Coordinates of C-alpha atoms in Angstrom, one line a residue:
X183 CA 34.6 -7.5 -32.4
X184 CA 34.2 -5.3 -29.6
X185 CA 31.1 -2.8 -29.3
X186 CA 33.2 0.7 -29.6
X187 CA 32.0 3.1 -26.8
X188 CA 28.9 5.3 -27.4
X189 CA 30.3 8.7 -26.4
X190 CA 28.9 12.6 -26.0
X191 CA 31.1 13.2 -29.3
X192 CA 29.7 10.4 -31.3
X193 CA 26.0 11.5 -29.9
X194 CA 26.6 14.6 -30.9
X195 CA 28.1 13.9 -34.7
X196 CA 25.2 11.7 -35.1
X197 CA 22.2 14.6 -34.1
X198 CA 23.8 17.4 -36.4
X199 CA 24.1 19.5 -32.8
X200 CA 27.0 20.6 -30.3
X201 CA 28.7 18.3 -27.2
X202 CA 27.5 21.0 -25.0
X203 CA 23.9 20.4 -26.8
X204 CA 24.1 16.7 -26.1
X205 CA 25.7 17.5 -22.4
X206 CA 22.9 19.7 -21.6
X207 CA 20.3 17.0 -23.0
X208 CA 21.7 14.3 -20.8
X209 CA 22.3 15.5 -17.7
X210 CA 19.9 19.4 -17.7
X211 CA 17.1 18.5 -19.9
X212 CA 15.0 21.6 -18.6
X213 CA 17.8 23.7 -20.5
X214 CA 17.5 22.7 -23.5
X215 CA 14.5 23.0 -26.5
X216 CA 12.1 19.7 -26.9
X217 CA 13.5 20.0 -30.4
X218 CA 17.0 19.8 -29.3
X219 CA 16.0 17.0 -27.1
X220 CA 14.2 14.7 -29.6
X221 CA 16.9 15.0 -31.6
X222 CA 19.4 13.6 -29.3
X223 CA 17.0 11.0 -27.7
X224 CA 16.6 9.8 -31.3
X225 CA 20.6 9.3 -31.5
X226 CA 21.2 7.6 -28.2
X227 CA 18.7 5.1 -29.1
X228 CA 20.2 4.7 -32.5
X229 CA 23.9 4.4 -31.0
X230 CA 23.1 2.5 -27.7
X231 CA 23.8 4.4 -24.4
X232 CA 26.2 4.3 -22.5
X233 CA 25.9 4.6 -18.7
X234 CA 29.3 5.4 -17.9
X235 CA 28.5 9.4 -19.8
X236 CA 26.2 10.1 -17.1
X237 CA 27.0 12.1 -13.9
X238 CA 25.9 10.6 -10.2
X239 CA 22.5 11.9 -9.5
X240 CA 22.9 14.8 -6.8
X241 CA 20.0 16.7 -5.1
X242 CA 21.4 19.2 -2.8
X243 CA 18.1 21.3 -2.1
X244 CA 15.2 18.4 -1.4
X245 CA 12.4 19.6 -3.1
X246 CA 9.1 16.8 -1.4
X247 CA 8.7 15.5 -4.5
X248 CA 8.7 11.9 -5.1
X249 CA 8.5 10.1 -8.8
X250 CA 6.1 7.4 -9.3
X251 CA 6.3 5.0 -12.1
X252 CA 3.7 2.7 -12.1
X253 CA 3.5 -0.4 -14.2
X254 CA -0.2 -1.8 -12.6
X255 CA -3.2 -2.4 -15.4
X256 CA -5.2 -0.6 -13.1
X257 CA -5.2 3.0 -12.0
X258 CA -5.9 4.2 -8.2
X259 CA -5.4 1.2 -6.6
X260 CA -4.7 0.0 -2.8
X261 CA -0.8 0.6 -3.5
X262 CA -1.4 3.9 -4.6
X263 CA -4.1 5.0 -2.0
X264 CA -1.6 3.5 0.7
X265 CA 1.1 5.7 -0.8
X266 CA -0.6 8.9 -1.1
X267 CA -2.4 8.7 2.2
X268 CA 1.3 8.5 3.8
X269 CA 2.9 11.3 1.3
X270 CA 0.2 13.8 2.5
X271 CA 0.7 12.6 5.5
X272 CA 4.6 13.7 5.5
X273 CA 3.8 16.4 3.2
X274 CA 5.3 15.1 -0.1
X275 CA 4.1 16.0 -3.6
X276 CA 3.8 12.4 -6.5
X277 CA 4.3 12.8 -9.8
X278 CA 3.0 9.7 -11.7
X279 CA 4.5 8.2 -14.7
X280 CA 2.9 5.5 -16.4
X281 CA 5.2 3.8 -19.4
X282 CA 4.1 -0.2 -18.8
X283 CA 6.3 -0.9 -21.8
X284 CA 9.3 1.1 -21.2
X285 CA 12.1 -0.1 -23.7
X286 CA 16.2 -0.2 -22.4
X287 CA 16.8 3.0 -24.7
X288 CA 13.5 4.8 -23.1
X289 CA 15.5 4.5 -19.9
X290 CA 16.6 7.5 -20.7
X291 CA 13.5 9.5 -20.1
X292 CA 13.0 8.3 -16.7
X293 CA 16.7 10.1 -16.1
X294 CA 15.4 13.8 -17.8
X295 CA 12.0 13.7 -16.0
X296 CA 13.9 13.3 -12.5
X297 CA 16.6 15.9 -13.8
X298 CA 14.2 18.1 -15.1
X299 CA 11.4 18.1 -12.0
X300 CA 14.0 17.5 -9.3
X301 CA 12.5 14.5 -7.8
X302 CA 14.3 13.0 -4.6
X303 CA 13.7 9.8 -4.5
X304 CA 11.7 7.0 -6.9
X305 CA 8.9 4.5 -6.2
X306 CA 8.5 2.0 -8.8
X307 CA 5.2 -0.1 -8.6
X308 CA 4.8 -3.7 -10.2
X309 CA 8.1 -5.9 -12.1
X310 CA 8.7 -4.0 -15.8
X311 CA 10.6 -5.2 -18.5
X312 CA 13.6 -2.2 -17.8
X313 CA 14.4 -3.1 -14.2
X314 CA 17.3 -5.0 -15.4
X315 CA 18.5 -2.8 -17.4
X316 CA 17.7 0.2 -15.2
X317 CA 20.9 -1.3 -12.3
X318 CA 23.5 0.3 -14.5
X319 CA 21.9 3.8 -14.4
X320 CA 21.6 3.7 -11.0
X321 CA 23.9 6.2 -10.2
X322 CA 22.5 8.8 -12.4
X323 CA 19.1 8.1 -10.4
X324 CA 17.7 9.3 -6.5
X325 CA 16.9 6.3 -4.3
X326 CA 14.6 4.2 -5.5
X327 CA 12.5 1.7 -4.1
X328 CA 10.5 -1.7 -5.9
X329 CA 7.2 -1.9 -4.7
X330 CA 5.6 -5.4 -4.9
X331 CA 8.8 -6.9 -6.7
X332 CA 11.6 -8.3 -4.7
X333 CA 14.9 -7.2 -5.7
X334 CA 18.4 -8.2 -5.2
X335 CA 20.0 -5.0 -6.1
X336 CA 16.8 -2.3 -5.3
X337 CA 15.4 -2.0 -1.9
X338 CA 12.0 -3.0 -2.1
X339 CA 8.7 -4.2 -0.4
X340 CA 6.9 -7.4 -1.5
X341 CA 4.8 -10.1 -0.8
X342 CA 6.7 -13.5 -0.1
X343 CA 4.6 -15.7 -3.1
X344 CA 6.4 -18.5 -2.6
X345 CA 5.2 -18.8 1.5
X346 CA 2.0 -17.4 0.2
X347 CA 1.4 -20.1 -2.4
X348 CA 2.7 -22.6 0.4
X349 CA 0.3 -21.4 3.3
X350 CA -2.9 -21.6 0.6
X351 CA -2.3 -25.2 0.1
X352 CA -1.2 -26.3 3.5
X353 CA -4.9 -24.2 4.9
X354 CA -6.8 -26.8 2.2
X355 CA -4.6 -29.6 2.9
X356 CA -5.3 -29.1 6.7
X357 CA -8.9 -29.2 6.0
X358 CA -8.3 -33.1 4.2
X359 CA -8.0 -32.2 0.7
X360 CA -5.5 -34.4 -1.6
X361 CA -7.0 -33.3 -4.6
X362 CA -6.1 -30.0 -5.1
X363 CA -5.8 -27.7 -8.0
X364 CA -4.5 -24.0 -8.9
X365 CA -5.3 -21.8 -11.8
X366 CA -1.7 -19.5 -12.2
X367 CA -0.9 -16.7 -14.5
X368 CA 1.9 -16.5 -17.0
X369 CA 4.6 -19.4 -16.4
X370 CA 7.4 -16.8 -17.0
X371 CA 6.9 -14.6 -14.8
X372 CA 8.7 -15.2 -11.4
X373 CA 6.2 -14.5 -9.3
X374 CA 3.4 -16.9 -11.0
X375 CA 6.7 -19.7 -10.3
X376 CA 7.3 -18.6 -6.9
X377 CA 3.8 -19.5 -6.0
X378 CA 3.5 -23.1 -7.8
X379 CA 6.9 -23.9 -5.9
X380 CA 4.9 -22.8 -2.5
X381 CA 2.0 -24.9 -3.5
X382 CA 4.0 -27.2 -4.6
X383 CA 6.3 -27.8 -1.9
X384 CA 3.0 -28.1 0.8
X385 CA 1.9 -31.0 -1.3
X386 CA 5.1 -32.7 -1.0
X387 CA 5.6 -32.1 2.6
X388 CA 2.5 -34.3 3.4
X389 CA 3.6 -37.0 0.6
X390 CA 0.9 -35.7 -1.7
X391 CA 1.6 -36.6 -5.5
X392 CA 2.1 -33.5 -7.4
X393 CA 0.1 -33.8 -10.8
X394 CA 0.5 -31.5 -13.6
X395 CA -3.4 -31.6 -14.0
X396 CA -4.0 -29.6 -11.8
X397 CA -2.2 -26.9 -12.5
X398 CA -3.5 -24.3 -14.9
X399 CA -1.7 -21.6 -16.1
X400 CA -3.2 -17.9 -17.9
X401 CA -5.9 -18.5 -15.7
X402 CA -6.3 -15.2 -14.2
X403 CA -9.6 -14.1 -16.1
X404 CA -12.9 -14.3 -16.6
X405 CA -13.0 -16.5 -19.3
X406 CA -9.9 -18.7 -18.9
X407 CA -11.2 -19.8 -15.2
X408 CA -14.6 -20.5 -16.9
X409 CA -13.3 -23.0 -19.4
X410 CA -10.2 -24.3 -17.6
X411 CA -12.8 -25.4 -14.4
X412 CA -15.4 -27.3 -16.9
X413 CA -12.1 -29.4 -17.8
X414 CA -11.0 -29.9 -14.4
X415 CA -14.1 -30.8 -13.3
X416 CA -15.0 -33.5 -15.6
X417 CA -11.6 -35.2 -15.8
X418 CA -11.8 -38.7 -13.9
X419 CA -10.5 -37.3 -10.9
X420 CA -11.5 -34.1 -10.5
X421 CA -10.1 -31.5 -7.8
X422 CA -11.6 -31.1 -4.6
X423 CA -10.2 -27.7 -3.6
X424 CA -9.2 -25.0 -6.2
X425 CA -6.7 -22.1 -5.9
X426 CA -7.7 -18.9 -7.3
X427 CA -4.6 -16.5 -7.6
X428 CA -4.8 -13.1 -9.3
X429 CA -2.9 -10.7 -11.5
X430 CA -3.3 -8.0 -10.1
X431 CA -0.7 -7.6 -7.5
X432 CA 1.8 -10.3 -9.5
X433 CA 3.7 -8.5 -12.1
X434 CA 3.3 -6.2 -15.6
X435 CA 0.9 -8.3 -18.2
X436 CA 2.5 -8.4 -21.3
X437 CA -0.1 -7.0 -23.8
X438 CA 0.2 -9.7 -26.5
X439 CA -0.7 -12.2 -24.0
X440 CA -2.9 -10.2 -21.9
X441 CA -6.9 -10.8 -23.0
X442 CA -9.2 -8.6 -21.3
X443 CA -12.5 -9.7 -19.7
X444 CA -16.0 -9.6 -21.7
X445 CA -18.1 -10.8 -18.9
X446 CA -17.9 -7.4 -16.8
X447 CA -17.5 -4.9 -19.5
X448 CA -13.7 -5.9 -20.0
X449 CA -12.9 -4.4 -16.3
X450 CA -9.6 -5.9 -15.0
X451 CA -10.0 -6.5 -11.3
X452 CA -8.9 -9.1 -8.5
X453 CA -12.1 -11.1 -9.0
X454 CA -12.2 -12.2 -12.2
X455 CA -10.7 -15.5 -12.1
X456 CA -12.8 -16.6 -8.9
X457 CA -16.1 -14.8 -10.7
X458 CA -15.1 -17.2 -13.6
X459 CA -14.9 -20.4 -11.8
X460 CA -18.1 -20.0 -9.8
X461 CA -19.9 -18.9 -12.6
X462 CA -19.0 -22.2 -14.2
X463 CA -19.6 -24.6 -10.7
X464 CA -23.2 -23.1 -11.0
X465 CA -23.6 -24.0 -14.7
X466 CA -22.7 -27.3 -13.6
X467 CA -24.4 -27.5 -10.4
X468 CA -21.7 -27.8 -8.1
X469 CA -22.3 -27.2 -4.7
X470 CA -19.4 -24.3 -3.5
X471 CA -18.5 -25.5 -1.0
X472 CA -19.6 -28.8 -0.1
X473 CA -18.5 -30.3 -3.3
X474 CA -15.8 -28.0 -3.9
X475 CA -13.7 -25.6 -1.9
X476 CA -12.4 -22.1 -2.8
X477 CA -10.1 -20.5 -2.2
X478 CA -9.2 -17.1 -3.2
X479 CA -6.5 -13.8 -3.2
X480 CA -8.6 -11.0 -1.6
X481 CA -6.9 -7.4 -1.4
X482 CA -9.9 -6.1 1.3
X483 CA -11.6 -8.1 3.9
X484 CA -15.1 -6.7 3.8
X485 CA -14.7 -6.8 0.3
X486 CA -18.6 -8.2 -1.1
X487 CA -19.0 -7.5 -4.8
X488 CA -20.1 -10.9 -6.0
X489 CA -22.0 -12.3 -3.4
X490 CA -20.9 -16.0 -3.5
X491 CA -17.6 -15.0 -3.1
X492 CA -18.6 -14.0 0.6
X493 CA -17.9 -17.8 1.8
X494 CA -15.0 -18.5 0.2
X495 CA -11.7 -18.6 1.8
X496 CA -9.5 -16.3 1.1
X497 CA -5.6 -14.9 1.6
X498 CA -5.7 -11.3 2.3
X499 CA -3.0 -9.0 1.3
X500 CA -3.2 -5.7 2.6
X501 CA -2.0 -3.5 -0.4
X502 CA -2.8 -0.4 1.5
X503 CA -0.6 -1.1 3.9
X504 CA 2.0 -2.1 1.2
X505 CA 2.2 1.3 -0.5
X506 CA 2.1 2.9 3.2
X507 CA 5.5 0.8 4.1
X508 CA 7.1 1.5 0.8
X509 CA 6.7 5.4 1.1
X510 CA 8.2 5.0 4.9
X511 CA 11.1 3.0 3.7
X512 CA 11.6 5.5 1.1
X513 CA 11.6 8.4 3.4
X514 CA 13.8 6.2 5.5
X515 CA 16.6 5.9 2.7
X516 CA 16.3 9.5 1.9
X517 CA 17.1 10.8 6.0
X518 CA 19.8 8.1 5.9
X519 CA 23.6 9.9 5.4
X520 CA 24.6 6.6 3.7
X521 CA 21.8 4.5 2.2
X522 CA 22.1 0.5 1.8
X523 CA 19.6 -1.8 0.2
X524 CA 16.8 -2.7 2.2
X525 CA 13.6 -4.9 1.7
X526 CA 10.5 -5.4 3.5
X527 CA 8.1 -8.7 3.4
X528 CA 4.2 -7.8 3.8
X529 CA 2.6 -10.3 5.6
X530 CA -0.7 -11.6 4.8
X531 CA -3.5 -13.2 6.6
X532 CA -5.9 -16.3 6.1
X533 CA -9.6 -15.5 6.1
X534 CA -11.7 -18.2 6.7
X535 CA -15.4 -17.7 5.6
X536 CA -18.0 -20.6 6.6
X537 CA -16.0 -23.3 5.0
X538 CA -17.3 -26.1 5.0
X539 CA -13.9 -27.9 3.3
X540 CA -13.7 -30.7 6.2
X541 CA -16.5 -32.4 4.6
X542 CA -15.0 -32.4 0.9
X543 CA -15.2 -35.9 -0.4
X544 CA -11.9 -37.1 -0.9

């Protein structure tokens, strides 16, 4: 049997309060009592909502301000400073929201906050478990824009982690490695997939068996590298080359999976998974990187907190630059009369740091 449509009336039946209470609620949240408003919110989530009830979003009078959700573990990072530094620069005020676990009925919220602060356009920052749902509401909303998280049906600005994943492996492959390993983060995330099929496909392009070995996945800390490398390393044929990828610029972390770092006072950063496997090579005396190659996802080039890392290779994606291009594309969509979906790949470079891969023992 058919789901019977969630309507004002029913809303309002089921919060004890008027249609024009409900109305108000929905579409002028600033109008109404938080009281008033709870009490509705409560009911939509109880009776599902219904997208169609909502009116199209309309901002007659821009007002520079621009809504940030942002669904990163860490606060004030690249991305941001790259966005702010170009909103000052064009004279726009942020407003930051950060809900990493937003729900589909919680939806709603992000609707009243743009309603209520008159926001004119949206920047959302990292994959979140609402994106989905959020196309149907999209109507309701200003123009938004993904940022680091392709989209079919949002413009957006992302990385390319497939051809990323792809030109890692082909730079260690290049240097006459066969044996080559890559420690991944979650397996269902599309991003963590987009780059095994990149390192996948440059393995296959030189005739290089793939082997499930060498792949490692929840690998993007501390303490996962640390025992996942001690494995790989004493297998009977251990890697000569080993991929280091990141979370940090991938997608949300779930929290149940997520497990935070003990060896630098549980900070979450870029580095952890490399810190991890190098602590581990010097615990068993390998030689980085004459026995074994590195290489790593580095978000600044003179970046030199853990001084070994400073000759391994790395990938450098320039998340400054990221949140810079995502603020101009929004800006873009905003002085556009009729605004279309539009997306932006970030290129990254290849940093090579006194490698000494060509001599790797095959």
């Amino acid at each position: 049997m058919a789901k019977s449509k969630v309507t004002l009336t029913k809303i309002a039946k089921h919060a004890g309060v008027s249609i024009t209470s409900v109305s108000r609620v929905v579409h002028s949240p600033h109008l109404t009592s938080r009281h008033t408003q709870e009490r509705v919110n409560l009911a939509i989530e109880a009776l599902g909502f219904n997208a169609s009830i909502l009116k199209p979003y309309n901002q007659f009078n821009p007002n520079q301000k621009i809504l940030i959700i942002d669904n990163q573990l860490i606060t004030d990072s690249l991305i941001n400073k790259g966005i702010e530094s170009k909103a000052k620069e064009l004279g726009y005020k942020l407003l930051y929201l950060r809900f990493f676990y937003f729900s589909e009925q919680e939806i709603q919220q992000i609707i009243s906050y743009t309603t209520d602060y008159h926001v004119d356009a949206i920047l959302i920052i990292n994959d979140a478990p609402y994106l989905q749902a959020l196309q149907q509401y999209q109507h309701a909303l200003p123009p938004i824009v993904l940022v680091n998280q392709f989209s079919l049906v949002f413009s957006c600005v992302y990385f390319d982690h497939l051809s990323n994943g792809y030109q890692a492996t082909k730079y260690l492959v290049d240097q006459g490695h066969k044996r080559i390993a890559i420690l991944l983060g979650d397996s269902n995330k599309e991003e963590t997939n987009y780059l095994k099929q990149g390192y996948q496909q440059a393995l296959i392009r030189v005739n290089i068996a793939i082997s499930q070995d060498y792949i490692a996945h929840h690998c993007v800390n501390y303490s996962a590298s640390y025992k996942v490398i001690k494995k790989l390393m004493t297998s009977a044929l251990p890697p000569t080359a080993i991929i280091c990828s990141d979370h940090i610029n991938l997608s949300y972390a779930d929290r149940e999976k997520f497990v935070f770092d003990d060896k630098f006072d549980q900070a979450i950063s870029a580095e952890s998974a490399i810190c991890g496997v190098i602590d581990q090579c010097l615990a068993m005396r390998i030689d980085i990187p004459s026995h074994l190659s590195l290489l790593q996802f580095i978000h600044h080039k003179g970046h030199k907190q853990y001084s070994p890392l400073n000759h391994i290779c790395a990938l450098y994606r320039p998340l400054f630059e990221m949140g810079e291009k995502a603020m101009m594309q929004l800006i873009s969509l905003l002085n556009c009369s009729s605004p279309s979906r539009s997306s932006s790949i970030i290129d990254v470079e290849l940093v090579a740091r006194n490698s000494t891969c060509k001599n790797a023992k095959i």
